[in-house]
mmCIF file with all atom_site columns, C-alpha atoms in Angstrom:
data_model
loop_
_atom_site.group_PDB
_atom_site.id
_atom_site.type_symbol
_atom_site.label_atom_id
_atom_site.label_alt_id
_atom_site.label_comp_id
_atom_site.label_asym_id
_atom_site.label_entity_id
_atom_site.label_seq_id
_atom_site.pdbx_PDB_ins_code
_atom_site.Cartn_x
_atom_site.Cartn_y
_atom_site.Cartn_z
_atom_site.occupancy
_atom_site.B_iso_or_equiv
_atom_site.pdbx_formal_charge
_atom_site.auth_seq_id
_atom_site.auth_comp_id
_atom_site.auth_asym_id
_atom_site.auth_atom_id
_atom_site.pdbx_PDB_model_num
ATOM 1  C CA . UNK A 1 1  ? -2.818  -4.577  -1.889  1.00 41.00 ? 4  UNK A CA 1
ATOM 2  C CA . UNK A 1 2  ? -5.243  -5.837  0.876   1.00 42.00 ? 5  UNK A CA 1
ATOM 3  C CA . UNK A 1 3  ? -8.231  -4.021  -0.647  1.00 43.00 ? 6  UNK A CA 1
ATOM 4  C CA . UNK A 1 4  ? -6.942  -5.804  -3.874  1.00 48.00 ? 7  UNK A CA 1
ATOM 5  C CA . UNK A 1 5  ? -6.994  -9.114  -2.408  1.00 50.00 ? 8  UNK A CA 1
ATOM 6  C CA . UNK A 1 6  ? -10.025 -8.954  -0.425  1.00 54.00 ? 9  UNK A CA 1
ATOM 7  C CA . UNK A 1 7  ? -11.866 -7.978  -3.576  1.00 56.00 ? 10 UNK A CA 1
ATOM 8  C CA . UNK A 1 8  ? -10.871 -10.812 -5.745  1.00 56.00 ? 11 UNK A CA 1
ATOM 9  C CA . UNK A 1 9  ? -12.114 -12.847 -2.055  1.00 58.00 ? 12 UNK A CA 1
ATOM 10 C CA . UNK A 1 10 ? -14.937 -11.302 -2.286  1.00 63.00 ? 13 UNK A CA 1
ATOM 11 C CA . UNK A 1 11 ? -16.078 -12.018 -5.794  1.00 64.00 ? 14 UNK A CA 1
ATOM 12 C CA . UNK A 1 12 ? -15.170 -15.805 -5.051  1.00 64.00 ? 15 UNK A CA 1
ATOM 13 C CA . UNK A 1 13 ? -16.690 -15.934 -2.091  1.00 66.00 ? 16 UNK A CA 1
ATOM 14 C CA . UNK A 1 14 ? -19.873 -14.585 -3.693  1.00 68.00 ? 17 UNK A CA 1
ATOM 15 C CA . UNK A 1 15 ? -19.783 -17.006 -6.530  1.00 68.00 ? 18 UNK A CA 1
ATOM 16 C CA . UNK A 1 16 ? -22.377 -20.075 -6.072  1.00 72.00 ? 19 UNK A CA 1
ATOM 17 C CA . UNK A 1 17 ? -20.647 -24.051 -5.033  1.00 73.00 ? 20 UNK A CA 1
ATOM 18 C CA . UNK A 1 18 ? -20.905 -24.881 -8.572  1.00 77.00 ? 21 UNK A CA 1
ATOM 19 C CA . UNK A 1 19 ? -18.401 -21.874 -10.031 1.00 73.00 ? 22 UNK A CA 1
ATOM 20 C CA . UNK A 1 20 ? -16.511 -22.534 -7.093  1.00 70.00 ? 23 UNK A CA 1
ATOM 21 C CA . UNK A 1 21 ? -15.815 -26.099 -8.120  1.00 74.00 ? 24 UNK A CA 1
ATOM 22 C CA . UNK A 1 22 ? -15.327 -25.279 -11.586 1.00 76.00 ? 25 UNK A CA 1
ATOM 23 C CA . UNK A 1 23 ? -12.708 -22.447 -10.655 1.00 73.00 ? 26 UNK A CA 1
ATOM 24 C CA . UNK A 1 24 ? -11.254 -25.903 -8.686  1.00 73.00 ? 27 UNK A CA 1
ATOM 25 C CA . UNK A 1 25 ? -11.157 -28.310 -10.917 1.00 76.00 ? 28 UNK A CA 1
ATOM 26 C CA . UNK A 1 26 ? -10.561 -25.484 -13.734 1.00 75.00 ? 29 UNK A CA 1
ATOM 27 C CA . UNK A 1 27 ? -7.061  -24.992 -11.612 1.00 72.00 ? 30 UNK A CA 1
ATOM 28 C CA . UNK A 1 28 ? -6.142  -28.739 -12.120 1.00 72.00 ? 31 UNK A CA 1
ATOM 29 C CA . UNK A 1 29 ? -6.305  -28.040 -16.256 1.00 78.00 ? 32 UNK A CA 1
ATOM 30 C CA . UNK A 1 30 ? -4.893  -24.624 -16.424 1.00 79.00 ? 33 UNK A CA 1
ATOM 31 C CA . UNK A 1 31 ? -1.052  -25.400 -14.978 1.00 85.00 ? 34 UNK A CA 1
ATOM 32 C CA . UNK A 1 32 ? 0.344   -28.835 -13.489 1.00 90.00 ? 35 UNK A CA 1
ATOM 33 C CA . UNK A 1 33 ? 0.104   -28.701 -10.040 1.00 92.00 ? 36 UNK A CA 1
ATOM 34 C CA . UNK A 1 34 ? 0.918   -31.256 -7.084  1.00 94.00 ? 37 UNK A CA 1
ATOM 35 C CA . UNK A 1 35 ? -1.715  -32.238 -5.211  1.00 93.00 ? 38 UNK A CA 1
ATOM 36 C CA . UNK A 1 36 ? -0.112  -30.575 -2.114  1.00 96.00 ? 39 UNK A CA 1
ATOM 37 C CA . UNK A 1 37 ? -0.184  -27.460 -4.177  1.00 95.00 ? 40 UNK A CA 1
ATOM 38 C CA . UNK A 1 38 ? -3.870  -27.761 -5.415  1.00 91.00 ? 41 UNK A CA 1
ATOM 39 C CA . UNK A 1 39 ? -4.873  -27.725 -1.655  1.00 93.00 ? 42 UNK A CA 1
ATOM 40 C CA . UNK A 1 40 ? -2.788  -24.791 -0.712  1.00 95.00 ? 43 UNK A CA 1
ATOM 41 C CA . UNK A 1 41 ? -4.185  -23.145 -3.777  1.00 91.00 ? 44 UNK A CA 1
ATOM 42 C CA . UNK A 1 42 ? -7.670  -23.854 -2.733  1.00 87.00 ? 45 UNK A CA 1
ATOM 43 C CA . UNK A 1 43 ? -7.137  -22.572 1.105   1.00 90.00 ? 46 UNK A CA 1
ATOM 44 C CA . UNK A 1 44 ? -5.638  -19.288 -0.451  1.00 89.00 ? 47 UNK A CA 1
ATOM 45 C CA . UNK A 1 45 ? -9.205  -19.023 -2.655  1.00 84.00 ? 48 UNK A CA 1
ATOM 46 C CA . UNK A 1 46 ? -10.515 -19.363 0.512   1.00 81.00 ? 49 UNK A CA 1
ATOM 47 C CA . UNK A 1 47 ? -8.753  -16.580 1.958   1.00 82.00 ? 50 UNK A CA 1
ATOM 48 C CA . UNK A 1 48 ? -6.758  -18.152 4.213   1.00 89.00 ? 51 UNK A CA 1
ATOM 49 C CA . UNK A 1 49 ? -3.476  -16.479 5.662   1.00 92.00 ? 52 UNK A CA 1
ATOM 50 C CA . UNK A 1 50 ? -0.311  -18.417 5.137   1.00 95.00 ? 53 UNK A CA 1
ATOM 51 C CA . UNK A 1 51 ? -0.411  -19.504 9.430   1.00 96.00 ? 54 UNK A CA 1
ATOM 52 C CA . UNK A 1 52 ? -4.043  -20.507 8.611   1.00 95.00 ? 55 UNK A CA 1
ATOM 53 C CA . UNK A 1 53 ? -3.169  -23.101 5.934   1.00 96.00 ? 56 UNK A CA 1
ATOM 54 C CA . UNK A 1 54 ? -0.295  -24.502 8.292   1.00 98.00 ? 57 UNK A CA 1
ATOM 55 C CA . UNK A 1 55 ? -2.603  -25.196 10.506  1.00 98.00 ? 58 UNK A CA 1
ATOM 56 C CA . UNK A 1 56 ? -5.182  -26.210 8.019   1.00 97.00 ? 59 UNK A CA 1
ATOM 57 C CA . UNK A 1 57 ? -3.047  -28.860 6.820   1.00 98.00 ? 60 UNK A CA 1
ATOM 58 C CA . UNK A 1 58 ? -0.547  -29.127 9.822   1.00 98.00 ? 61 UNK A CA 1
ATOM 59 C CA . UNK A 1 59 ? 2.644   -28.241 7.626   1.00 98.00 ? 62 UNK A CA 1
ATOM 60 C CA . UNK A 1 60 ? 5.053   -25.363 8.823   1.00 98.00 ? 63 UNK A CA 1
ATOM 61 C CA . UNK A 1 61 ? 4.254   -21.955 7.467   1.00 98.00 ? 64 UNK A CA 1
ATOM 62 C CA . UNK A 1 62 ? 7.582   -22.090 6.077   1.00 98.00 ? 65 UNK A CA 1
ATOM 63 C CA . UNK A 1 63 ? 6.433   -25.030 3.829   1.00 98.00 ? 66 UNK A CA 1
ATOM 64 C CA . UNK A 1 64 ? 3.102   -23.541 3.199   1.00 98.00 ? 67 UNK A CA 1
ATOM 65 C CA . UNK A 1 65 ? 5.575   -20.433 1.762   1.00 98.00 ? 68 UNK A CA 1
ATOM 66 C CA . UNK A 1 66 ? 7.425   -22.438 -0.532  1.00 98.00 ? 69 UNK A CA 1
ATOM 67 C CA . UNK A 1 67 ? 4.218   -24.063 -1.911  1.00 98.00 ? 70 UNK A CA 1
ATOM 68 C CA . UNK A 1 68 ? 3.213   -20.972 -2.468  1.00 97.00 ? 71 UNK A CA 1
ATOM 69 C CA . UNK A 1 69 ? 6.117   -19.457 -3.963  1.00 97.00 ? 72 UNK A CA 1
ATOM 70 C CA . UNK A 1 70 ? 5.659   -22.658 -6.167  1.00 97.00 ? 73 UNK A CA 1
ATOM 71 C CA . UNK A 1 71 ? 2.255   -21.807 -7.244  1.00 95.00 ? 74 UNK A CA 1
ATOM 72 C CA . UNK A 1 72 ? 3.313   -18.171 -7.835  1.00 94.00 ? 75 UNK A CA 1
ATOM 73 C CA . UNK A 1 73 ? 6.109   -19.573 -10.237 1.00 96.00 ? 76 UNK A CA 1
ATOM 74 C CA . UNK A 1 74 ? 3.878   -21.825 -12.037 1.00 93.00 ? 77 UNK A CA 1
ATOM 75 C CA . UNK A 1 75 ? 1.297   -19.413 -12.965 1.00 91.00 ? 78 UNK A CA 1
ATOM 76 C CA . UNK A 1 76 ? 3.777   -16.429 -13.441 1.00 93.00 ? 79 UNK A CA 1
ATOM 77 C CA . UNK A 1 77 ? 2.408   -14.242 -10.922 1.00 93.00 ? 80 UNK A CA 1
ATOM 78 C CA . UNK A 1 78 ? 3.679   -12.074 -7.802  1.00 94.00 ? 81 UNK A CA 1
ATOM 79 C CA . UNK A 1 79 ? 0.612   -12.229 -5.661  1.00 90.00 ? 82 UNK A CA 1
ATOM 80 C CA . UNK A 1 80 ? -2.262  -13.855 -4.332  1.00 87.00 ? 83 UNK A CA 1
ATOM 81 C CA . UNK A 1 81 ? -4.345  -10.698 -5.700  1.00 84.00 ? 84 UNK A CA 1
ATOM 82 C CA . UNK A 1 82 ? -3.055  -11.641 -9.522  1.00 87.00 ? 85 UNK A CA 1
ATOM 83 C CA . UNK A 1 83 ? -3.329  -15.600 -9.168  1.00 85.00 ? 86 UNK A CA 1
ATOM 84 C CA . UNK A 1 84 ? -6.757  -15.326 -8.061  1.00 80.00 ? 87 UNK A CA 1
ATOM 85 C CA . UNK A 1 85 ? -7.203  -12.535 -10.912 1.00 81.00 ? 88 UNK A CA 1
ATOM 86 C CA . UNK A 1 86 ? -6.194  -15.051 -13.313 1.00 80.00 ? 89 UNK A CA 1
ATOM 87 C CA . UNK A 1 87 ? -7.973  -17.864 -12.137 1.00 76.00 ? 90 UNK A CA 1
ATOM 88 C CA . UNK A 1 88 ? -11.489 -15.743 -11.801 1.00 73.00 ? 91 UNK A CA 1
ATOM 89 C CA . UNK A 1 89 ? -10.566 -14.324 -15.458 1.00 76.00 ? 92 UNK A CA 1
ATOM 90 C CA . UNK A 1 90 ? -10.452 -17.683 -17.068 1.00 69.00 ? 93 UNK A CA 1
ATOM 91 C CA . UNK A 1 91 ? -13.507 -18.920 -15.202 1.00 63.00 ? 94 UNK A CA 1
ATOM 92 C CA . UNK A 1 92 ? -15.236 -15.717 -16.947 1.00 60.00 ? 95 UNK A CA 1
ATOM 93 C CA . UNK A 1 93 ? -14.100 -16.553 -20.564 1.00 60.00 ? 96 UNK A CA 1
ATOM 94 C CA . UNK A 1 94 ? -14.681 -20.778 -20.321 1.00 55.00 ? 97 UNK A CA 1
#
């Protein structure tokens, strides 16, 4: 699962500021999200561990879990590895 995820990080992290953005504000059309979720979302694209994004945006990790688990429900995925799947699949066919 972590080679998973760290490859889907990996072809993000490779992709120039522009796809970045697009894959951002692509997220905001794709599936209603708050914006407390769009920020979490964005800090997991970024590869950030659950502790990270508490810190990131001083929230509990607890919280940052149920946003997650929120952002998981809304897209209909189990992982971070299928999410940013997803996300990087739709980029491809826009």
């Amino acid at each position: 699962m972590l080679l998973k995820n760290h490859a889907y990080l990996a072809a993000y992290d490779s992709m120039s500021e522009n796809q970045q953005t697009a894959i951002l504000h692509q997220i905001k059309t794709l599936v209603p999200l708050t914006d407390r979720e769009q920020e979490v979302l964005q800090l997991i694209l970024f590869g950030k561990s659950n502790r990270e994004i508490a810190e990131t945006l001083f929230l509990s990790e607890s919280t940052i879990k149920t946003h997650t688990r929120n952002i998981f429900s809304k897209y209909d995925v189990r992982s971070r590895a299928e999410l940013i799947s997803i996300l990087l699949r739709n980029q491809s066919d826009s």
